[in-house]
Amino acid sequence: MSLPCGTRNYTYADDMAIMRTRTHQVLFIVFLVLLFTAPYYLGNYWLGVVNLIGITLIAALGLNLLMGYCGQLSIGHAGFIAVGAYTTAVLTGRFELPFLVGLLGAGLMAGLVGLIFGLPSIRVKGFYLAITTIAAQIIIIWVINHWSLTGGFVGIKVPYASIGGLVFRSESSQFYLIMTIAALCTFCAKNLARTRVGRAFIAVRDNDLAAEVMGINLLYYKLLAFFIGCFLAGIAGALLAHWIGYMQTEQFSLTESILYVGMIIIGGLGTTLGPILGVVFIRLLQQVLATQIVPFLEETMTFLPSGFATGIGPMIFGLAIILFLIIEPRGMAHRWNLFKSAYHLWPFSY
Amino acid sequence: MAEFLQYVITGLAVGMVYSLIALGFVLVWKSSSVANLALGQIVLLSSWFTYGMLTQAGFPLWIALPLVILFALGLGWVIERFTLRPLIAQPILALITVTLGLGYFIEGIVHFVWPWSVAALPRIFPQSVVHIGPAVVSQEYLWVVGISLVVFIVLTLFFRYHRMGIAMRATADDQKAVQACGIPVTVVFSRSWMFACVVAAISGILISSIGGITYGLVETGLKAFSVVILGGLDSFGGAMLAGPIIGLAESVGGGYLTPVLWAGVKDIIPFIMIIIVMVIKPYGLFGEQRIERI
């Protein structure tokens, strides 16, 4: 579709290749090199931002599989991330198990909790499912806040991640850990969407009755989508826990869940590129808001009541979600594709 | 026994508040099949606006209340015109998420204009308590129950007999047929949002004159969803009946479960009810179950 001029697919392998031309491969390698040498040219502060983007990306990929491919709306994603974060906190902090056990345990636990709350998805969809996942979010956070095992309102300390004797203490070592897992997850998500499973998800999204008539087991695929989506959320939660080192439930509020939905809408539902663009856009915007715009406004607009600037973030993000839904419902990924086909054909636009 | 009666009466009174908020939801759903997830935030915004009129601007009650109603009408019109009308005939996912974004935006506005997190409205209703047997209930709650019933009756009659109400029911049934009959569907949508915002504003004033204005109002809005789910999305009667049921479950369950479980179990009972209803009877007590065709 958006192949460069003169490039044809003659074999099935060509058709299925992710990187079709030499330029693609070169650009991809350059991107990877640039990404993985980031600790050498980024300061500690920006490295932290990139780490947060990496973690958010993993969770957003999960939500994209669930919502963008399978069409199951989930407004409780932050809750599932919290399940992962607290599972690893309990496993590695309280029971002193190795990090890898905590990471996998976090994914599985979040996946299982996702399965439980995904069960109603067999009978209901749309608004009903949205409400169910909101309920899931609130119940999960409430349980975490009141269970003595999870530290309650006080919070819980999480040790640094370590594999073998290697301890990921500094920002740059954690960068490598997070980015490796994020790259791996992106690769898996991209490929999953092209397999039978991914195509079944898309069929369920487009019309679940029609999909069932065609022989797709709705129960299995809807629950599988919930499991995978929440598994990735759990992995992201575990990385977040080890990265921050201290967990409190305020980090997993309902507004955070809405922000996740916003990220994949802004990026573009049902594409692999979408979550990446959306996550980078929202997280960078948050940084710029927090470090530049808010202090500037607080200094210049002294006639407004103090503390007004806390409202600017939600206003901008809410507005962004609304505007993207109205003006460009296919998100930034679609714009990027338009741009790509434009420069492939330039200067003759036909 | 006295304890039980107290829980029951408190539960019923709180439940009526949920019912009132739920009515605003059902109103929009009945006419345009849009799920309004920004309900709690609209309640929050109109409560703060009332605070602005009554306390900050210092208007007397008889000027402030009509202003709040006007504000709610305007808010409903703006919301419908600028966020939902461009999305007519879009997939349901877009309609749900746009109200989520809207809720987020409204919360931002509230933070922006009123950065304090808590405020108290002047008490509108007399506060003396009423004794019902051994139980005690604040008179304010009785006013809330009364006003909820009045709103419910007005809405039911409106939908039954008024031209616009009938048009709203028809629109919910079949939009194309309604348009073919010469009823402007966009006006129907617009009106339903305006009325829904008025209902939300009324419930906002009632709740925050009792409990003060906090961000807990957003959560109260979320609890109202459990009422909607239990009662059925398109039934006023269902919302009126389900509200007290949820209120009772919250109050009685919270009262007797707190010693057994953790403190604060009261706050999540409505959400557990949502999950239970979803598994057993997803379309609620009186909801219409739509049969889909491919």
XYZ file of C-alpha atoms in Angstrom:
644
model
C 0.000 0.000 0.000
C 2.525 2.541 1.041
C 5.469 0.906 -0.682
C 7.978 3.121 -2.489
C 7.651 3.516 -6.245
C 8.612 0.457 -8.225
C 8.664 -1.940 -5.319
C 6.568 -5.027 -5.961
C 5.815 -8.045 -3.842
C 6.506 -11.183 -5.864
C 6.542 -13.768 -3.093
C 4.538 -14.389 0.036
C 7.631 -13.767 2.116
C 7.957 -10.334 0.472
C 4.348 -9.590 1.233
C 4.707 -10.506 4.882
C 8.052 -8.776 5.477
C 7.914 -5.998 8.053
C 10.881 -4.215 6.507
C 10.483 -4.346 2.791
C 13.392 -2.352 1.355
C 17.035 -1.759 2.111
C 16.210 1.800 3.210
C 13.762 0.443 5.766
C 16.416 -1.840 7.215
C 19.056 0.869 7.345
C 16.689 3.347 8.947
C 15.594 0.727 11.452
C 19.160 -0.091 12.450
C 19.997 3.608 12.740
C 16.946 4.050 14.960
C 17.951 1.124 17.188
C 21.524 2.431 17.485
C 20.259 5.905 18.320
C 17.843 4.469 20.869
C 20.301 2.222 22.641
C 23.059 4.810 22.801
C 20.647 7.283 24.365
C 22.293 7.079 27.838
C 25.473 8.564 26.289
C 23.901 11.760 25.027
C 20.825 12.211 27.223
C 21.073 13.620 30.716
C 19.715 11.745 33.710
C 16.542 13.803 33.690
C 15.603 13.088 30.076
C 16.641 9.487 30.500
C 14.030 9.264 33.238
C 11.442 10.656 30.830
C 12.429 8.093 28.211
C 12.178 5.323 30.803
C 8.680 6.421 31.705
C 7.783 6.470 28.010
C 9.115 2.924 27.629
C 7.080 1.637 30.569
C 3.950 3.434 29.425
C 4.446 2.041 25.936
C 4.328 -1.556 27.193
C 1.028 -0.927 28.963
C -0.371 0.996 26.003
C 0.506 -1.872 23.658
C -1.554 -4.157 25.873
C -4.490 -1.766 25.864
C -4.171 -1.414 22.111
C -4.441 -5.177 21.638
C -7.493 -5.227 23.867
C -9.212 -2.095 22.629
C -7.745 -1.325 19.223
C -7.693 -4.865 17.850
C -10.311 -6.744 19.830
C -12.636 -3.785 20.410
C -13.120 -4.457 24.127
C -13.186 -1.083 25.838
C -11.214 -1.040 29.081
C -11.177 2.005 31.328
C -9.451 0.167 34.140
C -6.010 -0.232 32.672
C -4.265 1.645 35.477
C -5.874 -0.818 37.880
C -4.328 -3.780 36.064
C -0.979 -1.994 35.999
C -1.347 -1.584 39.763
C -1.952 -5.327 40.128
C 1.336 -5.997 38.372
C 3.228 -3.384 40.343
C 2.016 -4.645 43.696
C 2.515 -8.295 42.794
C 6.175 -7.744 42.095
C 6.457 -5.476 45.132
C 5.110 -8.231 47.363
C 7.047 -11.034 45.681
C 10.441 -9.340 45.598
C 10.040 -6.982 48.554
C 8.279 -9.156 51.110
C 9.200 -12.678 50.021
C 12.601 -11.724 48.567
C 12.146 -13.731 45.393
C 14.324 -12.929 42.346
C 13.313 -10.106 40.006
C 12.470 -12.346 37.055
C 9.988 -14.308 39.170
C 8.442 -11.003 40.245
C 8.220 -9.784 36.654
C 6.554 -12.943 35.343
C 4.377 -13.236 38.425
C 3.239 -9.657 37.939
C 2.266 -10.339 34.334
C 0.421 -13.553 35.170
C -1.350 -12.080 38.169
C -2.520 -9.031 36.217
C -3.594 -11.337 33.383
C -5.639 -13.497 35.759
C -7.312 -10.490 37.368
C -8.010 -9.227 33.853
C -9.625 -12.578 33.012
C -11.930 -12.315 36.010
C -13.087 -8.825 35.129
C -13.161 -9.703 31.447
C -15.724 -12.450 32.016
C -18.741 -10.132 31.603
C -17.397 -9.228 28.148
C -18.911 -12.459 26.842
C -22.425 -11.173 27.400
C -22.057 -7.415 27.183
C -20.103 -4.832 25.253
C -19.775 -1.118 24.711
C -20.991 0.964 27.600
C -21.646 -2.034 29.873
C -18.063 -3.177 29.495
C -16.783 0.345 30.102
C -18.663 0.454 33.400
C -17.448 -3.021 34.360
C -13.838 -2.015 33.847
C -14.343 1.218 35.804
C -15.753 -0.936 38.613
C -12.735 -3.239 38.266
C -10.362 -0.303 38.609
C -12.069 0.978 41.758
C -12.343 -2.454 43.381
C -8.678 -3.258 42.651
C -7.409 0.019 44.074
C -9.643 -0.361 47.119
C -8.356 -3.869 47.836
C -4.746 -2.721 47.482
C -5.403 0.197 49.806
C -6.881 -1.994 52.534
C -4.927 -5.236 52.348
C -2.123 -5.384 54.901
C 0.017 -7.441 52.512
C 0.212 -4.599 50.005
C 1.137 -1.918 52.508
C -2.179 -0.098 52.326
C -2.257 3.682 52.164
C 1.297 3.918 53.481
C 2.759 2.358 50.371
C 5.340 -0.346 49.890
C 9.053 -0.274 49.147
C 10.323 -2.151 46.129
C 13.952 -3.271 45.762
C 15.984 -2.578 42.613
C 15.635 -5.020 39.771
C 18.465 -7.540 39.498
C 19.207 -10.458 37.196
C 21.902 -12.827 38.482
C 24.406 -10.535 40.179
C 23.542 -7.570 37.963
C 21.628 -4.858 39.834
C 19.793 -2.235 37.793
C 20.404 0.730 40.044
C 21.303 3.704 37.868
C 18.934 5.396 35.439
C 20.945 4.237 32.416
C 21.090 0.564 33.435
C 17.348 0.640 34.005
C 17.010 2.263 30.612
C 18.528 -0.815 28.997
C 16.272 -3.154 30.954
C 13.107 -1.209 30.167
C 13.933 -0.548 26.523
C 14.849 -4.175 25.835
C 11.541 -5.363 27.230
C 9.636 -2.570 25.479
C 11.256 -3.414 22.124
C 10.500 -7.098 22.667
C 6.866 -6.339 23.518
C 6.471 -4.083 20.480
C 7.859 -6.833 18.261
C 5.528 -9.444 19.789
C 2.504 -7.154 19.586
C 3.223 -6.323 15.959
C 3.502 -9.979 15.053
C 0.592 -11.142 17.146
C -1.651 -8.782 15.232
C -0.679 -10.495 11.965
C -1.376 -14.044 13.086
C -4.642 -15.951 13.238
C -5.159 -14.609 16.740
C -4.811 -10.996 15.646
C -7.118 -11.469 12.698
C -9.663 -13.140 14.956
C -9.431 -10.120 17.264
C -10.131 -7.782 14.365
C -13.101 -9.879 13.285
C -14.484 -9.744 16.834
C -13.983 -5.977 16.898
C -15.719 -5.349 13.598
C -18.747 -7.500 14.325
C -18.680 -10.090 17.028
C -21.834 -11.879 15.914
C -20.520 -12.235 12.389
C -17.225 -13.470 13.804
C -19.005 -16.093 15.848
C -20.941 -17.274 12.813
C -17.640 -17.645 10.957
C -16.413 -20.037 13.607
C -14.419 -17.813 15.907
C -14.769 -18.892 19.510
C -15.838 -15.586 21.089
C -15.314 -16.719 24.680
C -11.776 -17.845 23.955
C -10.667 -14.849 21.914
C -12.250 -12.163 24.090
C -10.725 -13.669 27.211
C -7.411 -14.137 25.412
C -7.439 -10.445 24.508
C -8.111 -9.557 28.115
C -5.356 -11.875 29.290
C -2.713 -10.572 26.883
C -3.695 -6.946 27.382
C -3.564 -7.227 31.148
C -0.421 -9.367 31.036
C 1.387 -6.515 29.296
C -0.116 -4.080 31.798
C 1.273 -6.260 34.583
C 4.749 -6.313 33.031
C 4.627 -2.530 32.720
C 3.499 -2.278 36.329
C 6.367 -4.465 37.516
C 8.923 -2.355 35.655
C 7.314 0.808 37.027
C 7.532 -0.548 40.566
C 11.225 -1.426 40.279
C 11.955 1.861 38.543
C 10.265 4.127 41.097
C 11.125 1.975 44.091
C 8.094 3.002 46.099
C 4.477 2.231 45.312
C 1.401 4.156 46.343
C -2.044 3.818 44.815
C -2.271 7.484 43.801
C -0.132 6.580 40.798
C -2.938 4.375 39.480
C -5.975 6.628 39.563
C -8.951 6.480 37.258
C -7.717 9.576 35.438
C -4.542 7.662 34.586
C -6.729 4.957 33.036
C -8.544 7.566 30.970
C -5.183 8.954 29.913
C -4.180 5.506 28.635
C -7.348 5.333 26.555
C -6.541 8.830 25.312
C -2.999 7.820 24.372
C -4.041 5.027 22.051
C -6.845 7.103 20.550
C -4.496 9.974 19.841
C -1.904 7.578 18.469
C -4.337 5.544 16.416
C -6.388 2.512 17.429
C -5.466 -0.818 15.968
C -2.007 -0.010 14.667
C 1.381 -0.825 16.133
C 2.727 2.619 15.415
C -0.240 4.279 17.122
C 0.579 3.501 20.753
C 4.194 4.574 20.226
C 3.218 7.971 18.815
C 0.436 8.473 21.354
C 2.586 7.574 24.342
C 5.453 9.787 23.242
C 3.059 12.654 22.525
C 1.204 12.503 25.849
C 4.224 11.871 28.079
C 6.307 14.599 26.432
C 3.379 17.001 26.644
C 3.081 16.189 30.340
C 6.773 16.929 30.839
C 6.638 20.198 28.950
C 3.522 21.208 30.857
C 4.993 20.374 34.228
C 8.416 21.926 33.689
C 7.760 24.845 31.324
C 4.200 25.971 30.820
C 2.766 25.628 34.313
C 5.562 27.563 36.106
C 5.430 30.213 33.378
C 1.670 30.663 33.700
C 1.828 30.722 37.499
C 4.369 33.534 37.302
C 2.636 35.654 34.697
C -1.028 35.220 35.573
C -1.009 36.186 39.199
C -4.542 37.572 39.044
C -5.950 34.034 38.871
C -6.416 32.092 42.127
C -3.273 30.232 43.163
C -3.052 26.623 42.095
C -5.181 27.150 38.986
C -2.499 25.629 36.793
C -3.250 22.084 38.003
C -6.315 22.258 35.810
C -4.413 22.969 32.632
C -3.163 19.401 32.199
C -6.584 17.714 32.353
C -8.075 20.440 30.156
C -5.484 19.961 27.426
C -5.612 16.162 27.539
C -9.402 16.089 27.582
C -9.504 18.514 24.694
C -6.918 16.468 22.792
C -9.030 13.310 23.156
C -12.184 15.108 21.992
C -10.481 16.847 19.070
C -8.744 13.708 17.849
C -11.998 11.749 17.979
C -13.790 14.418 15.970
C -11.112 15.505 13.522
C -8.833 12.498 13.121
C -10.417 9.392 14.648
C -7.706 7.208 13.117
C -5.055 9.049 15.059
C -1.537 10.196 14.408
C -0.585 6.853 12.838
C -2.984 7.547 9.978
C -1.498 11.028 9.451
C 1.932 9.455 9.359
C 0.816 6.980 6.696
C -0.638 9.818 4.636
C 2.653 11.658 4.927
C 4.573 8.534 3.911
C 2.547 7.937 0.778
C 2.866 11.619 -0.060
C 6.659 11.591 0.009
C 6.883 8.255 -1.780
C 5.042 9.764 -4.711
C 6.555 13.221 -4.531
C 6.590 15.350 -6.688
C 3.826 13.609 -8.673
C 0.922 13.006 -6.383
C -0.747 10.238 -8.381
C -33.204 -3.316 65.525
C -32.823 0.416 65.941
C -29.447 0.135 64.265
C -30.911 -1.768 61.342
C -33.724 0.742 60.895
C -31.208 3.558 60.906
C -29.160 1.865 58.196
C -32.284 1.277 56.120
C -33.446 4.866 56.342
C -30.017 6.322 55.608
C -29.636 3.914 52.718
C -32.973 4.826 51.203
C -32.236 8.539 51.489
C -28.762 8.265 49.941
C -30.166 5.951 47.299
C -32.635 8.599 46.185
C -29.700 10.927 45.488
C -28.161 8.276 43.260
C -31.526 7.856 41.551
C -31.681 11.541 40.792
C -28.238 11.528 39.155
C -29.154 8.355 37.285
C -32.244 10.060 35.844
C -29.964 12.476 34.015
C -28.141 9.547 32.480
C -31.279 7.705 31.443
C -32.633 10.877 29.830
C -29.727 11.057 27.400
C -29.588 7.327 26.791
C -33.303 7.118 26.088
C -33.201 9.689 23.333
C -29.793 9.342 21.732
C -28.242 6.063 22.960
C -25.166 7.950 24.113
C -23.654 6.822 27.400
C -22.711 9.887 29.377
C -19.619 8.949 31.350
C -19.000 12.593 32.276
C -22.006 12.563 34.592
C -20.053 12.954 37.833
C -18.019 15.806 36.395
C -21.123 17.660 35.215
C -22.549 17.342 38.724
C -19.233 18.627 40.086
C -19.103 21.584 37.708
C -22.657 22.691 38.399
C -22.090 22.398 42.159
C -19.061 24.647 41.886
C -20.996 27.056 39.708
C -23.676 27.226 42.395
C -20.944 27.929 44.914
C -19.624 30.692 42.656
C -23.050 32.283 42.375
C -24.109 31.943 45.999
C -20.899 32.495 47.926
C -18.433 34.209 45.617
C -20.802 36.514 43.761
C -23.110 36.729 46.758
C -26.420 36.454 44.926
C -29.474 35.547 46.966
C -30.941 32.118 46.439
C -33.819 33.226 44.217
C -31.432 34.782 41.686
C -28.726 32.164 41.958
C -30.867 29.106 41.323
C -32.341 30.315 38.002
C -28.824 31.305 36.950
C -27.588 27.787 37.714
C -30.449 26.304 35.702
C -29.612 28.626 32.797
C -25.960 27.662 33.087
C -26.900 23.978 32.982
C -29.048 24.504 29.902
C -26.167 26.305 28.209
C -23.714 23.615 29.265
C -25.924 20.888 27.834
C -26.299 22.756 24.570
C -22.551 23.352 24.249
C -21.704 19.736 25.053
C -24.135 18.366 22.517
C -23.322 20.886 19.807
C -19.540 20.695 19.951
C -18.667 17.188 21.089
C -21.519 14.836 20.230
C -23.042 16.259 17.083
C -19.844 15.863 15.026
C -19.797 12.233 16.124
C -23.312 11.247 15.035
C -23.204 7.835 13.336
C -19.702 7.107 14.568
C -18.919 3.768 16.261
C -20.026 3.377 19.858
C -16.407 3.271 21.034
C -15.944 6.878 19.878
C -19.154 7.997 21.576
C -18.107 6.484 24.886
C -14.562 7.742 24.821
C -15.590 11.250 23.816
C -17.619 11.570 27.012
C -14.593 10.282 28.928
C -12.478 13.013 27.375
C -15.236 15.483 28.114
C -15.274 14.465 31.763
C -11.534 14.919 31.950
C -11.837 18.350 30.329
C -14.581 19.458 32.723
C -12.507 18.303 35.688
C -9.690 20.456 34.322
C -12.000 23.466 34.111
C -13.090 22.932 37.703
C -9.455 22.746 38.846
C -8.692 25.832 36.800
C -11.479 28.079 38.065
C -11.881 26.746 41.601
C -8.470 25.363 42.637
C -9.586 24.657 46.217
C -10.458 21.039 46.674
C -13.291 21.516 49.171
C -15.997 24.099 49.701
C -19.320 24.282 51.479
C -22.542 25.551 50.016
C -24.792 27.507 52.329
C -27.434 25.162 53.723
C -30.577 25.497 51.655
C -32.874 23.225 53.606
C -33.737 23.217 57.330
C -31.425 20.892 59.196
C -33.552 19.766 62.113
C -33.832 16.008 62.397
C -36.926 13.895 62.036
C -37.535 10.855 64.209
C -38.919 7.768 62.551
C -39.373 5.224 65.310
C -35.999 4.811 66.981
C -34.145 6.033 63.875
C -33.120 9.582 63.112
C -32.961 11.164 59.689
C -31.935 14.662 58.704
C -34.714 16.720 57.211
C -32.461 17.564 54.271
C -32.659 14.001 53.055
C -36.435 14.102 53.096
C -36.269 17.161 50.850
C -33.951 15.268 48.522
C -36.365 12.341 48.394
C -39.235 14.705 47.646
C -37.391 16.565 44.908
C -36.179 13.329 43.315
C -39.765 12.073 43.186
C -40.952 15.348 41.663
C -38.234 15.233 38.986
C -39.066 11.610 38.282
C -42.781 12.337 37.887
C -42.152 15.374 35.706
C -39.818 13.418 33.441
C -42.182 10.471 33.189
C -45.112 12.720 32.302
C -42.931 14.665 29.882
C -41.895 11.520 28.059
C -45.465 10.234 28.080
C -47.417 13.279 26.933
C -45.261 16.155 25.719
C -44.520 16.422 21.990
C -40.783 16.678 22.591
C -40.869 13.721 24.961
C -42.670 11.596 22.413
C -40.169 12.743 19.780
C -37.345 11.662 22.099
C -38.831 8.209 22.528
C -39.324 7.914 18.807
C -35.746 9.005 18.141
C -34.453 6.343 20.473
C -36.507 3.796 18.586
C -35.523 4.612 15.018
C -33.598 7.711 14.002
C -34.151 7.386 10.273
C -37.894 6.899 10.569
C -38.090 9.922 12.853
C -36.218 12.056 10.376
C -38.521 10.893 7.618
C -41.455 12.110 9.722
C -39.954 15.585 9.788
C -38.744 15.648 13.371
C -35.370 17.387 13.644
C -33.235 14.732 15.316
C -30.451 17.152 16.200
C -32.885 19.333 18.148
C -34.078 16.257 20.023
C -30.505 15.359 20.963
C -29.744 18.908 21.968
C -32.816 19.171 24.203
C -32.141 15.847 25.870
C -28.615 16.963 26.792
C -29.906 20.295 28.073
C -32.515 18.616 30.276
C -29.997 16.034 31.462
C -27.615 18.787 32.542
C -30.430 20.502 34.443
C -31.178 17.260 36.275
C -27.462 16.878 37.010
C -27.328 20.465 38.289
C -30.319 19.902 40.569
C -28.753 16.783 42.012
C -25.453 18.624 42.355
C -27.075 21.407 44.377
C -28.912 18.907 46.581
C -25.890 16.726 47.318
C -23.422 19.494 47.877
C -25.735 21.490 50.104
C -25.732 18.419 52.370
C -22.221 17.071 52.065
C -20.208 20.004 50.726
C -18.447 20.149 47.369
C -15.540 17.722 47.032
C -14.029 15.667 44.261
C -15.930 12.789 45.842
C -18.817 13.998 43.689
C -17.141 12.382 40.704
C -17.192 9.081 42.550
C -20.833 9.656 43.470
C -21.447 10.027 39.743
C -19.707 6.698 39.184
C -21.874 5.091 41.846
C -24.907 6.359 39.978
C -23.819 4.142 37.087
C -24.479 1.104 39.260
C -28.036 2.399 39.657
C -28.380 2.774 35.911
C -27.008 -0.694 35.301
C -29.248 -2.319 37.895
C -32.371 -0.469 36.825
C -31.826 -0.811 33.108
C -30.379 1.901 30.914
C -33.613 3.189 29.431
C -36.028 3.070 32.326
C -36.840 6.002 34.607
C -38.809 3.689 36.884
C -35.874 1.312 36.988
C -33.545 4.120 38.062
C -35.973 5.213 40.781
C -36.243 1.674 42.098
C -32.596 0.710 41.736
C -31.314 3.814 43.521
C -32.776 2.878 46.902
C -31.703 -0.745 46.376
C -28.096 0.336 45.817
C -28.377 2.778 48.703
C -29.715 0.044 50.972
C -27.002 -2.402 49.930
C -24.385 0.253 50.536
C -25.712 1.309 53.907
C -26.798 -2.033 55.372
C -23.916 -3.958 53.808
C -21.432 -1.321 54.881
C -22.873 -1.272 58.387
C -22.685 -5.000 58.966
C -19.670 -5.927 56.846
C -17.232 -3.322 58.144
C -16.461 -5.235 61.374
C -15.960 -8.443 59.356
C -14.028 -6.984 56.440
C -11.882 -3.880 56.126
C -13.121 -0.413 56.944
C -14.602 1.541 54.052
C -16.219 -1.491 52.444
C -19.261 0.748 51.966
C -17.561 2.619 49.142
C -17.126 -0.322 46.828
C -20.428 -2.134 47.368
C -22.055 -0.311 44.395
C -19.169 -1.405 42.184
C -19.400 -5.004 43.346
C -23.112 -4.780 42.570
C -22.180 -3.706 39.027
C -20.076 -6.825 38.538
C -22.798 -9.061 39.992
C -25.505 -7.532 37.787
C -23.243 -7.847 34.746
C -22.784 -11.546 35.314
C -26.399 -12.380 36.212
C -28.664 -9.979 34.357
C -26.643 -7.540 32.260
C -29.610 -5.556 30.963
C -30.866 -4.742 34.427
C -34.277 -5.059 36.006
C -36.285 -3.052 33.508
C -33.822 -2.514 30.694
C -34.781 -3.331 27.163
C -32.694 -6.110 25.736
C -31.868 -5.225 22.171
C -31.519 -8.118 19.820
C -28.765 -7.595 17.311
C -28.726 -8.572 13.702
C -25.706 -9.040 11.547
